[in-house]
């Protein structure tokens, strides 16, 4: 259930976007959302006021303000009856016609997850599948993010498929063009190009309980599939701030993931909003060419040196010709990166790393006033740790200003901050991240009874083993809740999930089962176990990050090593799933049979 429209907070008219769900754990309705930028509401929270009342139509409900986001919006949560009037029942699944095209498995997304799923399916003998992607080429994140300096912060030999090593990496940390080329090479290497449906944006996917199939409406035609694999990734939809006056700005405004290569920045006055992983890479690249660069920083980041080097021709030759050489290199990197996970699970371990970061900052930024602005005041690892050798030095240049005051509004020729200072600019670049805990794709996927995945994941995302979701039969979600990592490659997590997907499909094929989904009990046990493991980690030390959802839960990161996740997904457990018979209701006889397998 969701609502988007006018409301009132303590007598102040606002617009809100709210959604919620009945939570089976406590039997109550939990709702949350966002109040669009309104200075009086933001002032309430900043002055220490958290408990408020929200009025929608004639309904008044108690609520709690959670935080002011980077663009002035305020997050709000509540428990109780829905604060908005009843909404219409969800629409039924569309009626398939002769124009509908059928496939056994539909995959959404052609990045690492989608291509990995396609290759593994084909190698396992599941050849009836299609891969849908809205882009004109494969690559996902590594196709879309082409900003200057874009590169990976995970070693190259780990940031690739274990079944498709690349002996030609030119650097220990790969650049965007190389990674994109690697993914395109995998398509041809494994012969899956005929299965691609590019320029096919999936606009809606609905589970048809009677037919036991997913019905997909795409921009290139309608399809149906028995199994749906969602591999859109957490970094696919840019977060665009709704700053007051942004539509009045007379110059170009673009997100780093939609870089305007046709817009020459030479001699420009550029405002950069955001200081995350993308900005740390592109700011040093554009700084030498612009007339003025004003960097608007909300929170400084912990930054570690980038220990990268070129891979020599001799090493590349060894990887190509010496059996096991590249796998040995990968195994060594795997162990090193796994050991780095200790600092996230036990924050005290990160003290040595934080000292190294502080020493690097002191060496690269001699100005004490600027250095103070760039010094983090939270535990290392609570937010994403970044790597760079040139970001801090670039901020010391005469044509750069680092602004820590909040942005009040955009004006035609620049930005005005909360301290009433006017910062002139003719170009605005948004390094404001992505919709991670509120990805738009989840609003397009509708499971049993027409309920959207967005509603099921409000106010907090939950999935069994990060992959399957109660109420969504035959849906497998790659890089779902609590599958992200802070210390090593997420490709390892994708491959662990694909192992589980194939095990589930083999079980269904062997038993003749058409549709499965995890039981609510299994999903709840898994979530509770993850939450218990999260306690005591660096992510629970109190800082606000994109890892957290509106309730304050870390629904993004796996609180452990990649090894532990892979071990938990190595075996399919039929007892944790329920089987659906034709008509969409769980069949007890089939369920008992599955539990006994």
Coordinates of C-alpha atoms in Angstrom, one line a residue:
X1 CA 0.0 0.0 0.0
X2 CA 1.3 3.4 -0.8
X3 CA 0.3 7.1 -0.9
X4 CA 1.8 10.1 -2.7
X5 CA 0.2 13.5 -2.2
X6 CA -0.6 16.4 0.2
X7 CA -0.4 16.1 3.9
X8 CA 0.2 18.2 7.0
X9 CA 2.9 18.0 9.7
X10 CA 2.2 19.9 12.9
X11 CA 0.1 22.4 10.9
X12 CA 2.6 22.8 8.0
X13 CA 1.4 21.8 4.6
X14 CA 3.7 19.3 2.8
X15 CA 3.8 16.7 0.2
X16 CA 4.7 13.1 1.2
X17 CA 5.4 9.8 -0.5
X18 CA 4.5 7.0 1.9
X19 CA 4.2 3.3 1.7
X20 CA 3.6 0.5 4.2
X21 CA 2.6 -3.1 4.9
X22 CA 1.1 -5.3 7.5
X23 CA 4.0 -7.0 9.3
X24 CA 3.3 -10.6 10.2
X25 CA 5.9 -10.5 13.0
X26 CA 3.8 -8.1 15.2
X27 CA 0.5 -8.0 13.4
X28 CA 0.7 -4.2 13.0
X29 CA 0.9 -1.9 9.9
X30 CA 4.3 -0.3 9.5
X31 CA 4.6 2.7 7.2
X32 CA 7.4 5.1 6.2
X33 CA 8.4 7.5 3.5
X34 CA 9.7 10.9 2.6
X35 CA 8.4 14.5 3.2
X36 CA 9.5 16.7 0.2
X37 CA 11.8 19.5 1.2
X38 CA 10.1 21.9 3.6
X39 CA 12.4 24.1 5.8
X40 CA 10.0 24.2 8.7
X41 CA 9.8 20.4 9.0
X42 CA 13.6 20.1 8.6
X43 CA 14.0 22.7 11.4
X44 CA 11.8 20.6 13.6
X45 CA 14.1 17.6 13.3
X46 CA 17.3 19.6 13.6
X47 CA 16.0 21.3 16.7
X48 CA 15.6 17.9 18.3
X49 CA 11.8 17.3 17.7
X50 CA 11.1 13.8 16.4
X51 CA 7.6 12.9 17.5
X52 CA 5.0 14.6 15.3
X53 CA 1.5 14.1 13.9
X54 CA 0.8 13.7 10.2
X55 CA -2.6 14.6 8.7
X56 CA -3.9 13.2 5.4
X57 CA -7.5 14.1 4.5
X58 CA -9.3 13.7 7.9
X59 CA -6.9 11.1 9.3
X60 CA -4.3 12.0 11.9
X61 CA -1.6 9.6 13.0
X62 CA 1.4 9.8 15.3
X63 CA 4.7 9.6 13.5
X64 CA 8.4 9.9 14.0
X65 CA 10.9 12.0 12.0
X66 CA 14.0 10.0 11.2
X67 CA 16.5 12.2 9.3
X68 CA 17.0 15.1 6.9
X69 CA 18.3 13.6 3.6
X70 CA 21.0 15.4 1.5
X71 CA 18.4 17.3 -0.5
X72 CA 16.3 18.7 2.4
X73 CA 13.7 16.0 2.4
X74 CA 12.8 14.4 5.8
X75 CA 12.2 10.7 6.3
X76 CA 9.2 9.8 8.4
X77 CA 8.0 6.5 10.0
X78 CA 5.0 5.3 11.8
X79 CA 3.2 2.2 13.2
X80 CA -0.5 1.7 13.3
X81 CA -3.4 1.9 10.9
X82 CA -2.5 3.4 7.5
X83 CA -2.6 7.2 7.7
X84 CA -4.1 7.5 4.2
X85 CA -7.6 6.7 3.0
X86 CA -8.2 3.2 1.6
X87 CA -6.8 2.6 -1.9
X88 CA -8.2 0.5 -4.8
X89 CA -7.5 -3.2 -4.9
X90 CA -4.5 -4.1 -7.1
X91 CA -5.2 -4.8 -10.7
X92 CA -5.4 -8.3 -12.0
X93 CA -2.7 -9.8 -14.2
X94 CA -3.2 -9.1 -17.8
X95 CA -4.8 -11.7 -20.0
X96 CA -2.2 -13.2 -22.4
X97 CA -3.0 -13.1 -26.1
X98 CA -1.5 -14.8 -29.1
X99 CA 1.0 -11.9 -29.3
X100 CA 2.6 -12.9 -26.0
X101 CA 6.0 -14.7 -26.4
X102 CA 6.9 -17.5 -24.0
X103 CA 10.2 -18.4 -22.4
X104 CA 11.1 -20.6 -19.5
X105 CA 13.3 -18.1 -17.7
X106 CA 13.2 -14.3 -18.0
X107 CA 16.2 -12.3 -16.7
X108 CA 16.0 -8.6 -16.1
X109 CA 19.3 -6.8 -16.5
X110 CA 22.4 -7.4 -18.6
X111 CA 25.1 -6.5 -16.1
X112 CA 27.2 -8.8 -14.1
X113 CA 24.2 -10.5 -12.5
X114 CA 22.1 -10.9 -15.6
X115 CA 24.9 -12.1 -17.8
X116 CA 26.2 -14.4 -15.1
X117 CA 22.8 -15.9 -14.8
X118 CA 22.5 -16.4 -18.5
X119 CA 25.9 -18.1 -18.8
X120 CA 25.3 -20.4 -15.9
X121 CA 21.8 -21.4 -17.1
X122 CA 23.1 -22.3 -20.5
X123 CA 26.1 -24.3 -19.1
X124 CA 23.7 -26.2 -16.8
X125 CA 21.4 -27.1 -19.7
X126 CA 18.6 -24.5 -19.1
X127 CA 18.7 -23.1 -22.6
X128 CA 15.2 -21.6 -22.8
X129 CA 15.8 -18.1 -21.4
X130 CA 15.8 -14.5 -22.5
X131 CA 17.7 -11.5 -21.0
X132 CA 15.9 -8.1 -21.1
X133 CA 17.7 -4.8 -20.7
X134 CA 16.6 -1.2 -21.3
X135 CA 20.0 -0.2 -22.7
X136 CA 21.4 -0.5 -26.2
X137 CA 24.2 -2.7 -25.1
X138 CA 25.1 -5.0 -22.2
X139 CA 27.1 -3.9 -19.2
X140 CA 24.6 -2.4 -16.7
X141 CA 26.5 -0.2 -14.3
X142 CA 29.7 -0.4 -16.3
X143 CA 27.9 0.7 -19.4
X144 CA 26.1 3.6 -17.8
X145 CA 28.9 5.0 -15.7
X146 CA 31.4 6.4 -18.2
X147 CA 32.4 9.5 -16.3
X148 CA 36.1 10.5 -16.4
X149 CA 38.2 8.3 -14.1
X150 CA 35.6 5.7 -13.6
X151 CA 37.2 2.5 -12.3
X152 CA 36.6 -0.4 -9.9
X153 CA 37.8 -0.4 -6.3
X154 CA 38.1 -4.2 -6.1
X155 CA 41.1 -6.0 -7.6
X156 CA 40.6 -7.0 -11.3
X157 CA 41.1 -10.7 -10.8
X158 CA 38.3 -10.8 -8.2
X159 CA 36.0 -8.5 -10.0
X160 CA 35.3 -11.1 -12.7
X161 CA 33.6 -14.4 -13.1
X162 CA 35.4 -17.4 -11.6
X163 CA 34.4 -19.4 -14.7
X164 CA 35.6 -16.6 -17.1
X165 CA 39.1 -15.4 -16.0
X166 CA 40.6 -12.6 -18.0
X167 CA 44.4 -12.8 -18.4
X168 CA 44.5 -9.5 -20.3
X169 CA 43.7 -7.1 -17.4
X170 CA 46.1 -4.2 -17.9
X171 CA 45.9 -2.9 -14.2
X172 CA 45.4 -4.5 -10.8
X173 CA 42.3 -2.3 -10.5
X174 CA 40.4 -2.2 -13.8
X175 CA 39.0 0.9 -15.5
X176 CA 35.4 1.2 -16.7
X177 CA 36.2 0.7 -20.4
X178 CA 38.1 -2.6 -19.6
X179 CA 35.3 -4.0 -17.4
X180 CA 32.7 -3.1 -20.0
X181 CA 34.7 -4.7 -22.7
X182 CA 35.2 -7.8 -20.5
X183 CA 31.4 -8.2 -20.1
X184 CA 30.8 -7.7 -23.8
X185 CA 33.5 -10.3 -24.5
X186 CA 31.7 -12.8 -22.2
X187 CA 28.6 -12.5 -24.3
X188 CA 30.4 -13.7 -27.4
X189 CA 32.6 -16.1 -25.6
X190 CA 29.7 -18.1 -24.2
X191 CA 27.4 -17.5 -27.2
X192 CA 24.4 -15.9 -25.4
X193 CA 23.9 -12.9 -27.8
X194 CA 20.9 -14.6 -29.5
X195 CA 19.2 -14.6 -26.0
X196 CA 19.6 -10.9 -25.5
X197 CA 16.6 -8.5 -25.8
X198 CA 18.2 -5.1 -25.7
X199 CA 16.1 -1.9 -25.7
X200 CA 13.5 -3.9 -23.9
X201 CA 12.7 -2.1 -20.6
X202 CA 10.5 -4.2 -18.3
X203 CA 7.7 -1.9 -17.4
X204 CA 5.7 -4.5 -15.4
X205 CA 6.0 -8.1 -14.2
X206 CA 3.0 -9.8 -12.7
X207 CA 2.6 -13.3 -11.3
X208 CA -0.4 -15.1 -12.8
X209 CA -1.5 -17.6 -10.1
X210 CA -3.8 -19.5 -12.4
X211 CA -1.1 -20.1 -15.1
X212 CA 1.8 -20.3 -12.7
X213 CA 3.8 -17.9 -14.8
X214 CA 5.2 -14.4 -14.8
X215 CA 3.7 -12.0 -17.3
X216 CA 6.0 -9.3 -18.5
X217 CA 5.2 -6.1 -20.3
X218 CA 8.3 -4.6 -22.0
X219 CA 8.9 -1.7 -24.3
X220 CA 9.7 -4.3 -27.0
X221 CA 6.7 -6.6 -26.6
X222 CA 4.9 -8.8 -24.0
X223 CA 6.4 -12.1 -22.7
X224 CA 5.6 -14.8 -20.2
X225 CA 8.0 -16.9 -18.2
X226 CA 7.9 -19.6 -15.6
X227 CA 10.8 -18.2 -13.7
X228 CA 11.9 -14.5 -13.2
X229 CA 15.4 -13.5 -12.3
X230 CA 15.8 -9.9 -11.3
X231 CA 19.4 -8.7 -11.8
X232 CA 19.0 -5.0 -12.1
X233 CA 21.6 -4.3 -9.4
X234 CA 21.6 -1.7 -6.6
X235 CA 23.4 1.0 -8.6
X236 CA 21.2 1.2 -11.7
X237 CA 18.9 4.1 -10.9
X238 CA 20.5 7.5 -10.1
X239 CA 19.1 9.4 -7.2
X240 CA 18.2 12.9 -8.4
X241 CA 17.7 15.5 -5.6
X242 CA 14.6 17.6 -5.8
X243 CA 16.4 20.8 -4.6
X244 CA 14.3 23.9 -4.7
X245 CA 14.8 25.9 -7.9
X246 CA 16.8 23.2 -9.7
X247 CA 14.4 23.6 -12.7
X248 CA 15.3 27.2 -12.9
X249 CA 19.1 26.7 -13.4
X250 CA 20.1 27.9 -16.8
X251 CA 23.0 25.6 -17.4
X252 CA 23.4 21.8 -17.8
X253 CA 22.5 19.6 -14.8
X254 CA 23.5 15.9 -15.0
X255 CA 24.2 12.9 -12.8
X256 CA 27.6 11.3 -12.9
X257 CA 25.9 8.1 -14.1
X258 CA 24.5 10.0 -17.1
X259 CA 27.6 12.0 -18.0
X260 CA 27.3 14.6 -20.6
X261 CA 30.3 13.9 -22.8
X262 CA 29.0 16.5 -25.3
X263 CA 29.4 19.3 -22.7
X264 CA 33.0 20.6 -22.6
X265 CA 33.9 21.6 -19.0
X266 CA 37.0 23.6 -20.1
X267 CA 36.8 27.0 -18.5
X268 CA 33.5 26.3 -16.8
X269 CA 32.4 27.1 -13.3
X270 CA 31.3 23.7 -12.0
X271 CA 29.3 22.8 -8.9
X272 CA 29.6 19.2 -7.8
X273 CA 27.0 18.0 -5.3
X274 CA 28.1 14.9 -3.4
X275 CA 31.4 13.4 -2.3
X276 CA 30.8 9.6 -2.7
X277 CA 32.7 7.0 -4.7
X278 CA 31.9 8.6 -8.1
X279 CA 32.9 12.1 -7.2
X280 CA 36.2 10.9 -5.6
X281 CA 37.1 9.6 -9.1
X282 CA 35.8 12.3 -11.4
X283 CA 36.7 15.4 -9.4
X284 CA 40.5 15.0 -9.8
X285 CA 39.9 14.4 -13.6
X286 CA 38.0 17.6 -14.2
X287 CA 39.7 19.9 -11.7
X288 CA 42.6 20.8 -14.0
X289 CA 40.4 21.9 -16.9
X290 CA 37.6 23.9 -15.1
X291 CA 37.9 27.6 -14.2
X292 CA 36.2 27.0 -10.8
X293 CA 35.1 23.8 -9.0
X294 CA 32.8 24.2 -6.0
X295 CA 32.4 20.9 -4.1
X296 CA 29.4 20.6 -1.9
X297 CA 30.2 18.1 0.8
X298 CA 27.7 16.7 3.3
X299 CA 29.9 14.2 5.1
X300 CA 33.6 13.6 4.5
X301 CA 34.7 10.1 3.5
X302 CA 37.3 7.8 4.8
X303 CA 39.8 7.4 2.0
X304 CA 42.6 4.8 1.7
X305 CA 45.5 4.9 -0.8
X306 CA 44.9 3.2 -4.1
X307 CA 47.6 0.5 -4.4
X308 CA 47.2 -0.1 -8.1
X309 CA 49.8 -0.8 -10.7
X310 CA 50.0 -1.9 -14.3
X311 CA 50.1 -5.7 -15.0
X312 CA 53.2 -6.4 -17.1
X313 CA 53.2 -8.2 -20.4
X314 CA 55.1 -11.0 -18.7
X315 CA 52.4 -11.5 -16.1
X316 CA 49.7 -11.5 -18.7
X317 CA 51.6 -14.1 -20.7
X318 CA 51.9 -16.3 -17.6
X319 CA 48.2 -16.0 -16.9
X320 CA 47.5 -17.1 -20.5
X321 CA 49.9 -20.0 -20.7
X322 CA 50.7 -21.3 -17.2
X323 CA 47.9 -23.6 -16.0
X324 CA 46.4 -22.4 -12.7
X325 CA 48.5 -19.2 -12.5
X326 CA 45.6 -16.8 -12.6
X327 CA 43.5 -18.9 -10.3
X328 CA 46.3 -18.9 -7.8
X329 CA 46.5 -15.1 -8.0
X330 CA 42.8 -14.9 -7.6
X331 CA 42.9 -17.2 -4.6
X332 CA 45.6 -15.1 -2.9
X333 CA 43.6 -11.9 -3.5
X334 CA 40.5 -13.6 -2.1
X335 CA 42.2 -14.5 1.2
X336 CA 43.7 -11.0 1.5
X337 CA 40.4 -9.3 0.9
X338 CA 38.5 -11.6 3.2
X339 CA 40.9 -10.7 6.0
X340 CA 39.9 -7.1 5.5
X341 CA 36.4 -8.0 6.5
X342 CA 37.5 -8.2 10.2
X343 CA 37.6 -4.5 10.5
X344 CA 33.9 -4.2 9.6
X345 CA 32.8 -7.0 11.9
X346 CA 35.0 -5.8 14.8
X347 CA 35.4 -2.0 14.5
X348 CA 38.4 -1.8 16.8
X349 CA 40.4 -3.6 14.2
X350 CA 40.0 -0.7 11.8
X351 CA 41.9 1.7 14.1
X352 CA 45.2 1.0 12.3
X353 CA 43.6 1.6 8.9
X354 CA 42.0 4.8 10.1
X355 CA 45.4 6.1 11.4
X356 CA 46.9 5.4 7.9
X357 CA 44.0 7.4 6.3
X358 CA 44.6 10.3 8.7
X359 CA 48.3 10.3 8.1
X360 CA 47.7 10.4 4.3
X361 CA 45.2 13.3 4.8
X362 CA 47.8 15.3 6.8
X363 CA 50.5 14.7 4.1
X364 CA 48.3 15.5 1.2
X365 CA 46.3 18.5 2.7
X366 CA 48.6 20.9 4.5
X367 CA 45.9 23.6 5.1
X368 CA 44.5 22.8 8.6
X369 CA 41.2 24.5 7.9
X370 CA 40.6 22.4 4.7
X371 CA 41.9 19.3 6.4
X372 CA 39.4 19.8 9.3
X373 CA 36.6 19.9 6.7
X374 CA 37.8 16.6 5.2
X375 CA 38.3 14.7 8.4
X376 CA 35.6 12.1 9.1
X377 CA 34.0 12.1 12.6
X378 CA 32.6 8.5 12.5
X379 CA 34.0 5.0 12.7
X380 CA 35.8 3.9 9.5
X381 CA 33.6 1.5 7.6
X382 CA 30.3 2.8 8.8
X383 CA 30.0 4.5 5.4
X384 CA 31.7 3.2 2.3
X385 CA 35.5 3.4 2.5
X386 CA 36.9 4.9 -0.7
X387 CA 40.3 4.6 -2.4
X388 CA 42.1 7.3 -4.1
X389 CA 45.6 8.9 -4.5
X390 CA 44.6 12.1 -6.1
X391 CA 41.2 13.2 -4.6
X392 CA 42.5 15.0 -1.6
X393 CA 45.4 16.7 -3.5
X394 CA 42.9 18.0 -6.1
X395 CA 41.0 19.8 -3.4
X396 CA 44.0 21.8 -2.4
X397 CA 44.3 23.5 -5.8
X398 CA 43.5 27.3 -6.1
X399 CA 40.4 26.8 -8.3
X400 CA 38.6 24.5 -5.8
X401 CA 36.4 25.4 -2.9
X402 CA 34.9 22.8 -0.5
X403 CA 31.6 23.9 0.9
X404 CA 30.1 22.2 3.9
X405 CA 27.0 24.4 4.4
X406 CA 23.7 22.9 3.3
X407 CA 22.2 23.8 0.0
X408 CA 19.2 26.1 0.5
X409 CA 18.1 26.5 -3.1
X410 CA 19.3 26.6 -6.7
X411 CA 19.2 29.9 -8.6
X412 CA 19.6 30.5 -12.3
X413 CA 23.3 31.2 -12.1
X414 CA 24.4 29.0 -9.1
X415 CA 23.5 27.7 -5.7
X416 CA 22.7 29.5 -2.4
X417 CA 23.7 27.7 0.8
X418 CA 22.0 27.9 4.3
X419 CA 24.5 30.6 5.3
X420 CA 23.0 32.8 2.5
X421 CA 26.2 32.6 0.4
X422 CA 25.7 32.7 -3.4
X423 CA 28.0 30.3 -5.2
X424 CA 28.1 31.0 -9.0
X425 CA 28.1 28.1 -11.4
X426 CA 27.2 27.4 -15.0
X427 CA 27.2 23.6 -14.7
X428 CA 25.9 21.3 -11.9
X429 CA 27.2 17.7 -11.7
X430 CA 25.3 15.4 -9.3
X431 CA 27.4 12.8 -7.5
X432 CA 24.4 11.9 -5.3
X433 CA 24.4 8.1 -5.5
X434 CA 21.6 5.7 -6.4
X435 CA 18.3 4.4 -5.3
X436 CA 19.6 1.4 -3.3
X437 CA 17.0 0.7 -0.6
X438 CA 14.1 2.1 -2.8
X439 CA 14.9 0.9 -6.3
X440 CA 12.1 1.8 -8.8
X441 CA 12.1 -1.7 -10.2
X442 CA 10.5 -3.2 -7.1
X443 CA 7.3 -1.2 -7.8
X444 CA 7.0 -2.9 -11.2
X445 CA 7.1 -6.5 -9.8
X446 CA 3.8 -7.8 -8.5
X447 CA 3.6 -11.2 -6.8
X448 CA 0.8 -13.3 -5.3
X449 CA -2.4 -11.3 -5.0
X450 CA -1.1 -8.4 -7.1
X451 CA 1.1 -7.1 -4.2
X452 CA 4.1 -5.2 -5.4
X453 CA 7.6 -6.0 -4.2
X454 CA 7.9 -2.4 -3.2
X455 CA 5.0 -2.8 -0.8
X456 CA 6.4 -6.1 0.5
X457 CA 9.7 -4.3 1.1
X458 CA 8.2 -1.4 3.0
X459 CA 9.3 -0.3 5.4
X460 CA 12.3 -2.7 5.2
X461 CA 13.6 -5.1 2.6
X462 CA 13.6 -8.8 3.5
X463 CA 14.5 -11.9 1.5
X464 CA 15.4 -15.5 2.3
X465 CA 19.1 -15.9 1.9
X466 CA 19.0 -12.6 0.1
X467 CA 17.5 -14.2 -3.0
X468 CA 13.9 -15.4 -2.7
X469 CA 10.9 -13.6 -1.3
X470 CA 7.8 -14.9 0.4
X471 CA 4.7 -14.1 -1.7
X472 CA 6.7 -14.0 -4.9
X473 CA 6.8 -17.5 -6.5
X474 CA 9.6 -18.4 -8.8
X475 CA 11.3 -15.0 -8.3
X476 CA 15.0 -14.9 -7.7
X477 CA 16.6 -11.5 -6.8
X478 CA 20.3 -11.2 -7.4
X479 CA 22.1 -8.8 -5.0
X480 CA 19.0 -8.6 -2.9
X481 CA 18.7 -7.6 0.7
X482 CA 21.9 -8.0 2.8
X483 CA 24.1 -9.3 -0.1
X484 CA 26.4 -6.2 -0.4
X485 CA 30.0 -6.3 0.8
X486 CA 32.3 -3.6 2.1
X487 CA 35.6 -5.5 1.7
X488 CA 35.6 -7.7 -1.4
X489 CA 33.9 -8.4 -4.7
X490 CA 30.1 -8.6 -5.0
X491 CA 30.7 -10.9 -8.0
X492 CA 31.4 -13.6 -5.4
X493 CA 28.0 -13.0 -3.9
X494 CA 26.3 -13.1 -7.3
X495 CA 27.9 -16.5 -8.1
X496 CA 26.8 -17.9 -4.7
X497 CA 23.3 -16.8 -5.5
X498 CA 23.4 -18.4 -9.0
X499 CA 24.5 -21.6 -7.4
X500 CA 21.3 -21.5 -5.3
X501 CA 19.2 -20.6 -8.3
X502 CA 20.4 -23.5 -10.3
X503 CA 19.9 -25.9 -7.3
X504 CA 16.3 -24.7 -7.0
X505 CA 15.6 -25.1 -10.7
X506 CA 17.1 -28.6 -10.7
X507 CA 15.0 -29.5 -7.8
X508 CA 11.9 -28.2 -9.5
X509 CA 12.7 -30.1 -12.7
X510 CA 13.4 -33.4 -10.8
X511 CA 10.2 -33.2 -8.8
X512 CA 7.9 -31.7 -11.4
X513 CA 7.1 -28.7 -9.2
X514 CA 6.0 -25.7 -11.2
X515 CA 6.3 -22.9 -8.6
X516 CA 8.0 -22.4 -5.2
X517 CA 8.6 -19.6 -2.8
X518 CA 10.2 -19.4 0.7
X519 CA 7.9 -19.8 3.7
X520 CA 7.3 -16.7 5.8
X521 CA 8.8 -18.6 8.7
X522 CA 12.1 -19.4 6.9
X523 CA 12.4 -15.8 5.7
X524 CA 11.7 -14.4 9.2
X525 CA 14.3 -16.8 10.7
X526 CA 16.9 -15.7 8.2
X527 CA 16.2 -12.0 8.7
X528 CA 16.4 -12.3 12.5
X529 CA 19.7 -14.2 12.1
X530 CA 21.1 -11.5 9.9
X531 CA 20.0 -8.7 12.3
X532 CA 21.7 -10.5 15.2
X533 CA 24.9 -10.8 13.3
X534 CA 24.7 -7.1 12.4
X535 CA 24.8 -6.1 16.1
X536 CA 28.3 -5.1 17.1
X537 CA 29.5 -4.4 13.5
X538 CA 30.8 -1.1 12.3
X539 CA 27.5 -0.4 10.5
X540 CA 25.7 -0.2 13.8
X541 CA 28.0 2.5 15.3
X542 CA 25.5 5.3 14.7
X543 CA 26.4 7.1 11.5
X544 CA 23.8 7.6 8.7
X545 CA 24.6 6.0 5.4
X546 CA 22.9 4.7 2.2
X547 CA 23.3 1.2 3.7
X548 CA 20.4 2.0 6.0
X549 CA 16.7 2.2 5.2
X550 CA 14.1 4.5 6.6
X551 CA 13.7 2.4 9.7
X552 CA 17.5 2.5 10.5
X553 CA 18.0 -1.2 9.6
X554 CA 21.0 -2.1 7.5
X555 CA 19.3 -4.0 4.7
X556 CA 22.2 -3.7 2.2
X557 CA 25.3 -5.2 3.6
X558 CA 26.1 -8.9 4.5
X559 CA 27.4 -8.9 8.1
X560 CA 30.1 -11.4 7.6
X561 CA 32.6 -12.8 5.2
X562 CA 31.9 -13.8 1.6
X563 CA 32.9 -17.3 2.5
X564 CA 30.2 -17.6 5.1
X565 CA 27.5 -16.4 2.7
X566 CA 28.7 -18.8 0.0
X567 CA 28.5 -21.7 2.6
X568 CA 25.0 -20.8 3.5
X569 CA 23.8 -20.9 -0.1
X570 CA 25.6 -24.0 -1.3
X571 CA 22.6 -26.2 -0.7
X572 CA 19.0 -25.8 -1.6
X573 CA 16.7 -26.6 1.4
X574 CA 13.3 -27.8 0.2
X575 CA 11.9 -27.7 3.8
X576 CA 12.2 -23.9 3.7
X577 CA 10.0 -23.5 0.7
X578 CA 6.3 -24.0 0.0
X579 CA 5.0 -25.3 -3.2
X580 CA 2.1 -23.7 -5.1
X581 CA -0.5 -25.7 -6.9
X582 CA -2.5 -24.4 -10.0
X583 CA -4.7 -21.7 -8.7
X584 CA -2.0 -20.1 -6.6
X585 CA -2.6 -21.6 -3.1
X586 CA 0.1 -23.6 -1.4
X587 CA -0.6 -27.3 -1.7
X588 CA 0.0 -29.2 1.6
X589 CA 0.7 -32.5 0.0
X590 CA 3.3 -31.0 -2.4
X591 CA 4.8 -29.1 0.5
X592 CA 5.2 -32.2 2.6
X593 CA 6.8 -33.9 -0.3
X594 CA 9.2 -31.1 -0.8
X595 CA 10.1 -31.0 2.9
X596 CA 10.9 -34.7 2.8
X597 CA 13.2 -34.4 -0.2

